[in-house]
Coordinates of C-alpha atoms in Angstrom, one line a residue:
G10 CA -71.1 -51.0 135.8
S11 CA -70.1 -53.9 133.9
L12 CA -69.5 -54.7 129.8
G13 CA -70.2 -57.6 127.6
Y14 CA -68.2 -59.7 126.7
S15 CA -67.2 -62.5 125.0
C16 CA -64.8 -65.8 125.4
S17 CA -64.9 -68.9 124.7
S18 CA -62.8 -73.1 125.6
G19 CA -63.7 -74.2 122.7
V20 CA -66.3 -76.6 124.9
F21 CA -67.9 -74.2 126.0
S22 CA -69.0 -69.9 124.8
R23 CA -69.9 -67.9 127.6
T24 CA -70.5 -64.2 126.3
D25 CA -71.7 -60.9 127.8
S26 CA -71.2 -60.9 132.0
A27 CA -74.0 -63.2 133.6
T28 CA -73.4 -66.3 130.4
C29 CA -72.5 -68.7 130.0
G30 CA -73.3 -71.4 127.4
C31 CA -72.2 -74.3 125.2
A32 CA -70.2 -73.4 122.4
T33 CA -71.4 -74.8 118.5
G34 CA -71.9 -78.0 117.8
Y35 CA -72.1 -78.9 121.6
V36 CA -74.8 -78.7 123.7
L37 CA -74.7 -78.4 127.7
S38 CA -75.5 -82.0 129.7
G39 CA -75.4 -81.1 134.0
S40 CA -72.4 -79.4 134.0
S41 CA -70.3 -80.5 130.8
C42 CA -70.9 -79.7 127.5
T43 CA -71.4 -82.3 125.2
V44 CA -71.0 -83.4 121.2
S45 CA -74.4 -82.8 120.1
T46 CA -76.7 -85.2 117.9
C47 CA -79.5 -85.4 115.8
T48 CA -81.6 -87.8 116.9
V49 CA -84.4 -89.4 113.6
P50 CA -87.0 -91.9 115.1
S51 CA -86.7 -95.7 113.7
T52 CA -89.9 -95.0 111.7
T53 CA -87.7 -93.3 109.7
G54 CA -85.0 -95.3 108.8
I55 CA -82.6 -92.8 109.6
T56 CA -79.8 -93.1 112.5
T57 CA -78.6 -90.6 114.6
A58 CA -75.4 -88.2 112.9
T59 CA -73.7 -86.1 114.5
V60 CA -73.8 -82.1 114.3
N61 CA -71.0 -80.5 112.6
S62 CA -71.5 -76.5 112.7
G63 CA -74.9 -74.8 115.4
S64 CA -75.8 -75.8 118.5
G65 CA -79.2 -77.4 120.3
S66 CA -80.0 -81.3 120.7
L67 CA -81.6 -81.8 116.6
T68 CA -84.4 -83.7 116.2
C69 CA -86.0 -84.7 112.9
D70 CA -89.6 -85.5 113.5
S71 CA -89.3 -86.4 109.6
A72 CA -87.5 -86.2 106.9
N73 CA -88.0 -83.0 105.6
N74 CA -88.9 -80.9 109.1
F75 CA -87.0 -80.5 112.9
S76 CA -89.5 -80.3 115.7
T77 CA -86.3 -78.4 117.8
A78 CA -85.5 -75.2 116.8
L79 CA -81.8 -74.3 116.8
A80 CA -80.8 -70.6 117.9
L81 CA -77.6 -71.3 115.1
P82 CA -77.8 -72.6 111.1
Y83 CA -76.2 -76.6 111.2
T84 CA -75.3 -79.7 109.5
C85 CA -75.6 -82.6 110.2
S86 CA -74.4 -86.1 108.1
N87 CA -75.1 -90.4 108.8
G88 CA -72.9 -90.8 105.4
T89 CA -77.0 -91.3 103.8
F90 CA -78.2 -88.4 104.9
T91 CA -77.0 -84.9 105.4
Y92 CA -78.8 -81.5 107.5
T93 CA -78.4 -78.0 107.5
G94 CA -80.4 -75.3 108.5
N95 CA -82.8 -75.3 111.2
S96 CA -84.9 -77.0 108.8
T97 CA -84.1 -78.5 105.9
C98 CA -82.8 -82.3 105.5
S99 CA -82.2 -84.1 102.3
C100 CA -79.5 -86.2 101.3
A101 CA -76.4 -87.3 100.6
D102 CA -74.2 -87.0 97.8
G103 CA -75.1 -89.9 95.3
Y104 CA -78.4 -90.0 97.1
T105 CA -82.1 -89.0 96.2
L106 CA -85.1 -88.9 99.1
S107 CA -87.9 -91.3 98.7
G108 CA -91.0 -91.1 101.3
S109 CA -88.9 -90.5 104.7
S110 CA -86.0 -92.3 103.4
C111 CA -82.6 -91.7 101.1
V112 CA -82.4 -94.4 98.0
I113 CA -79.2 -94.3 95.9
T114 CA -80.1 -91.8 92.7
S115 CA -80.9 -93.6 89.4
V116 CA -77.8 -92.9 87.0
S117 CA -78.0 -91.7 83.6
C118 CA -75.7 -91.1 81.4
S119 CA -73.5 -91.7 77.8
G120 CA -70.6 -92.3 75.9
G121 CA -68.2 -94.8 74.9
T122 CA -69.6 -98.4 74.2
I123 CA -73.1 -99.1 76.4
S124 CA -73.7 -102.3 77.0
T125 CA -77.1 -103.3 79.4
P126 CA -75.6 -106.5 81.0
T127 CA -76.4 -108.8 84.1
I128 CA -74.0 -110.4 86.1
F129 CA -74.5 -112.0 89.6
G130 CA -78.2 -111.3 89.7
T131 CA -77.1 -107.2 89.2
S132 CA -78.6 -105.3 86.3
Y133 CA -75.6 -102.5 85.3
K134 CA -75.3 -99.9 82.6
V135 CA -71.8 -100.1 81.8
H136 CA -69.7 -97.7 79.0
T137 CA -66.8 -99.0 77.7
F138 CA -63.7 -96.9 76.2
T139 CA -61.5 -98.0 74.4
S140 CA -60.2 -95.3 73.1
S141 CA -60.1 -91.2 74.6
G142 CA -63.9 -89.7 75.3
T143 CA -66.3 -88.4 77.0
L144 CA -68.7 -89.6 79.9
T145 CA -71.6 -87.5 79.9
C146 CA -74.5 -88.1 82.3
T147 CA -77.5 -85.6 83.0
A148 CA -77.4 -87.3 87.0
G149 CA -74.5 -88.4 88.7
G150 CA -74.9 -91.2 91.6
K151 CA -72.8 -94.1 92.8
A152 CA -71.0 -96.7 90.7
D153 CA -67.8 -98.8 90.6
I154 CA -65.0 -97.5 88.3
L155 CA -62.3 -99.3 86.2
V156 CA -59.4 -97.4 85.1
V157 CA -56.3 -99.8 83.1
A158 CA -53.5 -97.5 81.7
G159 CA -51.2 -98.4 78.5
G160 CA -48.5 -101.6 79.1
G161 CA -44.9 -100.4 78.9
G162 CA -43.1 -101.5 75.8
G163 CA -40.0 -104.7 75.4
G164 CA -36.7 -103.4 75.7
G165 CA -34.1 -104.8 73.0
D166 CA -31.7 -106.2 72.6
A167 CA -31.5 -109.4 75.2
A168 CA -33.7 -106.9 77.1
G169 CA -36.8 -107.2 79.7
G170 CA -40.0 -106.5 79.1
G171 CA -42.6 -104.3 79.7
G172 CA -44.0 -103.5 82.9
G173 CA -47.7 -103.7 82.4
G174 CA -50.0 -101.1 83.5
G175 CA -51.4 -99.6 86.0
V176 CA -54.6 -100.9 87.5
V177 CA -56.7 -98.3 89.0
Y178 CA -60.9 -100.1 90.9
K179 CA -62.6 -98.4 92.7
S180 CA -66.2 -99.5 94.2
S181 CA -69.4 -96.8 94.5
Q182 CA -67.8 -93.9 93.7
S183 CA -69.7 -90.7 94.1
I184 CA -70.3 -89.0 89.9
A185 CA -71.4 -85.0 89.3
S186 CA -73.2 -84.4 86.7
G187 CA -71.7 -83.2 83.9
S188 CA -69.4 -84.5 81.2
I189 CA -66.8 -85.5 82.2
S190 CA -62.8 -87.2 80.3
I191 CA -62.0 -90.2 79.9
T192 CA -58.3 -90.9 79.3
V193 CA -57.3 -94.1 77.1
G194 CA -53.3 -95.1 77.0
S195 CA -51.8 -95.8 74.0
G196 CA -49.2 -99.1 75.2
G197 CA -45.0 -98.2 75.1
I198 CA -43.7 -98.2 72.1
A199 CA -40.8 -101.4 71.4
G200 CA -37.1 -101.3 72.0
V201 CA -35.1 -102.3 69.0
G202 CA -32.1 -103.8 69.0
T203 CA -28.9 -102.5 71.4
N204 CA -29.9 -98.1 70.5
A205 CA -31.5 -98.0 67.7
T206 CA -34.7 -97.9 69.0
I207 CA -35.2 -98.0 73.4
A208 CA -38.8 -99.0 74.2
T209 CA -41.3 -96.2 76.7
N210 CA -43.5 -96.6 79.6
G211 CA -47.1 -96.8 78.6
G212 CA -49.4 -94.0 78.4
N213 CA -51.2 -92.9 81.7
S214 CA -55.2 -93.1 82.1
S215 CA -57.5 -91.1 83.2
F216 CA -61.8 -91.2 84.6
G217 CA -61.2 -86.9 84.8
S218 CA -59.2 -85.8 87.1
S219 CA -60.0 -88.4 90.3
I220 CA -58.7 -91.4 89.0
I221 CA -55.2 -91.4 87.8
A222 CA -53.8 -94.6 86.3
I223 CA -49.8 -95.1 85.6
G224 CA -48.7 -96.1 82.5
G225 CA -46.4 -99.3 82.8
G226 CA -42.5 -99.2 82.1
A227 CA -40.3 -99.9 79.2
G228 CA -37.9 -103.5 79.5
G229 CA -34.7 -102.4 79.8
R230 CA -31.5 -102.7 77.1
Y231 CA -28.7 -105.1 76.9
N232 CA -25.8 -105.0 78.6
G233 CA -27.6 -104.6 82.1
G234 CA -30.1 -102.0 81.0
S235 CA -32.2 -100.4 83.8
G236 CA -36.0 -101.5 84.1
S237 CA -38.1 -97.7 83.9
S238 CA -40.9 -97.8 86.8
G239 CA -44.6 -97.3 86.1
G240 CA -48.1 -98.9 86.6
S241 CA -45.6 -101.6 86.7
G242 CA -42.0 -102.0 86.5
G243 CA -40.2 -102.8 83.7
G244 CA -37.9 -105.8 83.2
G245 CA -34.1 -105.4 83.7
A246 CA -32.0 -106.5 80.5
Y247 CA -29.2 -109.6 80.8
I248 CA -25.9 -109.0 82.7
G249 CA -27.5 -107.8 85.9
G250 CA -29.9 -104.8 84.7
S251 CA -32.3 -103.8 87.9
S252 CA -35.7 -103.4 88.1
G253 CA -37.9 -101.2 87.8
A254 CA -40.1 -100.1 90.6
G255 CA -44.2 -100.4 90.9
T256 CA -47.0 -97.7 91.3
S257 CA -48.2 -98.5 95.6
G258 CA -51.6 -100.2 94.8
Q259 CA -51.6 -100.5 90.4
G260 CA -49.2 -102.1 90.0
N261 CA -45.9 -104.9 91.0
S262 CA -42.0 -104.1 90.1
G263 CA -40.1 -106.3 87.6
G264 CA -37.4 -108.4 87.5
S265 CA -33.6 -108.1 87.5
G266 CA -31.7 -109.6 84.1
G267 CA -29.4 -112.5 84.5
S268 CA -25.9 -112.7 84.9
S269 CA -23.0 -113.5 81.7
N270 CA -24.0 -116.1 80.7
A271 CA -24.7 -117.2 77.3
K272 CA -28.0 -118.0 78.3
A273 CA -29.1 -115.5 80.4
A274 CA -32.5 -113.5 80.1
G275 CA -33.7 -110.3 81.0
G276 CA -36.3 -109.8 83.5
G277 CA -39.6 -110.2 83.1
G278 CA -42.2 -107.7 83.2
G279 CA -44.4 -106.4 86.5
G280 CA -48.3 -107.1 86.4
A281 CA -50.5 -105.8 88.2
G282 CA -51.3 -109.0 90.4
G283 CA -47.6 -109.8 90.9
A284 CA -44.1 -109.1 90.3
G285 CA -42.2 -110.4 87.3
V286 CA -39.2 -113.0 87.1
A287 CA -36.0 -112.3 87.2
G288 CA -33.6 -113.5 84.4
G289 CA -32.4 -117.5 84.5
N290 CA -29.3 -117.8 83.2
D291 CA -30.3 -120.7 81.9
S292 CA -32.5 -121.5 78.7
T293 CA -35.6 -120.8 80.2
S294 CA -36.9 -117.2 79.7
S295 CA -38.7 -115.1 82.2
Y296 CA -42.3 -115.1 83.3
G297 CA -44.0 -111.0 83.4
G298 CA -45.8 -110.5 86.6
S299 CA -49.2 -111.4 86.8
G300 CA -51.9 -109.5 86.0
I301 CA -55.4 -108.8 88.3
G302 CA -59.1 -110.0 87.3
Y303 CA -62.4 -108.2 87.3
S304 CA -65.9 -108.8 86.2
M305 CA -66.5 -105.4 84.6
V306 CA -68.8 -106.2 82.4
S307 CA -69.9 -109.7 82.5
E308 CA -69.5 -112.5 85.0
S309 CA -66.5 -113.6 83.3
I310 CA -63.2 -112.5 84.6
S311 CA -60.8 -110.0 82.6
Y312 CA -57.6 -109.6 83.1
Y313 CA -55.6 -106.7 82.8
G314 CA -51.8 -105.1 83.6
G315 CA -50.0 -108.6 82.9
G316 CA -46.5 -108.3 82.5
G317 CA -44.0 -109.1 79.2
G318 CA -42.4 -111.9 79.1
G319 CA -38.2 -111.1 79.5
G320 CA -35.9 -111.4 76.2
R321 CA -33.0 -114.6 76.1
F322 CA -29.6 -113.6 74.7
D323 CA -28.9 -117.0 73.2
G324 CA -30.0 -118.6 69.9
S325 CA -31.0 -121.7 70.6
G326 CA -34.3 -120.5 69.6
Q327 CA -36.4 -122.7 72.3
S328 CA -39.8 -121.7 72.7
A329 CA -40.2 -119.8 76.1
S330 CA -43.8 -119.6 78.3
N331 CA -44.0 -116.7 79.4
V332 CA -47.3 -115.2 79.4
G333 CA -48.4 -113.1 82.5
N334 CA -52.5 -112.6 82.6
G335 CA -53.6 -109.9 81.6
G336 CA -51.9 -109.3 77.9
G337 CA -48.6 -109.3 78.8
G338 CA -46.5 -110.8 76.0
Q339 CA -44.2 -113.3 75.6
G340 CA -40.0 -112.7 75.0
S341 CA -39.1 -113.7 72.0
T342 CA -35.6 -116.1 71.8
G343 CA -32.7 -116.7 69.1
C344 CA -32.7 -116.8 65.5
S345 CA -34.5 -119.8 64.8
G346 CA -37.2 -118.6 68.1
V347 CA -40.1 -117.0 68.2
S348 CA -40.7 -112.6 68.6
A349 CA -41.5 -110.7 70.8
V350 CA -45.3 -110.6 70.8
A351 CA -47.3 -107.0 72.1
G352 CA -48.7 -107.3 74.7
T353 CA -53.3 -107.6 74.3
S354 CA -54.6 -104.3 73.0
N355 CA -57.0 -103.0 76.2
T356 CA -55.5 -104.8 78.4
G357 CA -52.0 -103.2 79.6
G358 CA -50.1 -106.1 78.5
G359 CA -46.7 -105.4 78.8
G360 CA -45.0 -105.7 75.8
G361 CA -42.7 -109.1 75.3
G362 CA -38.5 -107.7 75.5
A363 CA -35.8 -109.1 72.6
A364 CA -33.5 -111.9 72.3
A365 CA -30.3 -111.1 70.7
G366 CA -28.6 -110.9 67.9
C367 CA -31.4 -111.7 65.2
Q368 CA -34.8 -111.5 66.8
N369 CA -33.2 -108.1 69.2
K370 CA -36.8 -106.1 68.0
G371 CA -38.8 -106.4 71.3
A372 CA -43.0 -105.6 70.5
A373 CA -45.0 -102.8 71.5
G374 CA -46.9 -102.6 74.7
G375 CA -51.1 -103.3 75.5
S376 CA -53.1 -99.7 75.0
G377 CA -55.7 -99.7 78.2
I378 CA -58.7 -99.3 79.2
V379 CA -61.7 -97.5 81.0
V380 CA -65.0 -99.1 82.3
V381 CA -67.8 -97.2 84.4
R382 CA -71.0 -99.4 85.3
Y383 CA -73.5 -98.7 87.4
A384 CA -77.1 -100.7 88.5
N385 CA -79.3 -100.0 85.8

């Protein structure tokens, strides 16, 4: 007699002594097994999709029924619809069935400061978080999300500017119903003098656990201090301090510090839109890197994550115009000049670096922000 058996090549499946068929997810075409597809009449607006599991040629004759029964359960998807089982047709995550079509789910959430602007012809509901909180959604769907971390503090005493906070923007992201924790990072502490207070990085900001922006790096302090790495890196201090690195996709590196010269400057902090400028060896202070702009709450562009300017070593008091777009603060000049300027709140701007001597105090970084919007 014969014994039953089962074997598979990953494409063909053979079971018992006289049966040869196609494996899960394949259909026999002539003498070959080909990937099964889910074919839907054009009147439903659904395109052909690939079968991920199951067997047989799948044909949908409406949004809820299949005209061909299957031997095994299956799932197929075209990015909008998903089909699961022998007789179930449903919408993918972020879509709701309307007749025979899947439409984007109407999101409904609370939390943060709410506004309802019309931006370039589209009506939105916008949730703005300037401090940590919770986004609570009774219905999930697709949303645009902007997460900006806190900017780094400017270094003390002939120092580098703080790096801008990391900036992450995600368009048309799926959000589920329920509560989502929102964290808004604080700005980094300013450096004072050579060792009195050392500047710190800005705090991270996050949307749940899925989107995390890294805080900006602190500016380096006197005598070759290095800028710290972060969302964007801090600038290096006077006498050749190295710059801090930025985080890929969130920011850029800071500028290195000037060499041993009585008029040298610390490097500018990096920004989300560009690297910080290296410290020069003349009376010109170094610029922080520019920020990056988005029209999240209105048709006007708001800039985020600019780097702080570097401080100068000399005491001539010459003004320095070195504020990068995105809230980065100006670095200080000498005793008769300007003090370092803090990064702008809720932009993630880096703090300005300090000059030497009586203007040896840097400035704090600006706090971050989280903005969520969806079609209203």
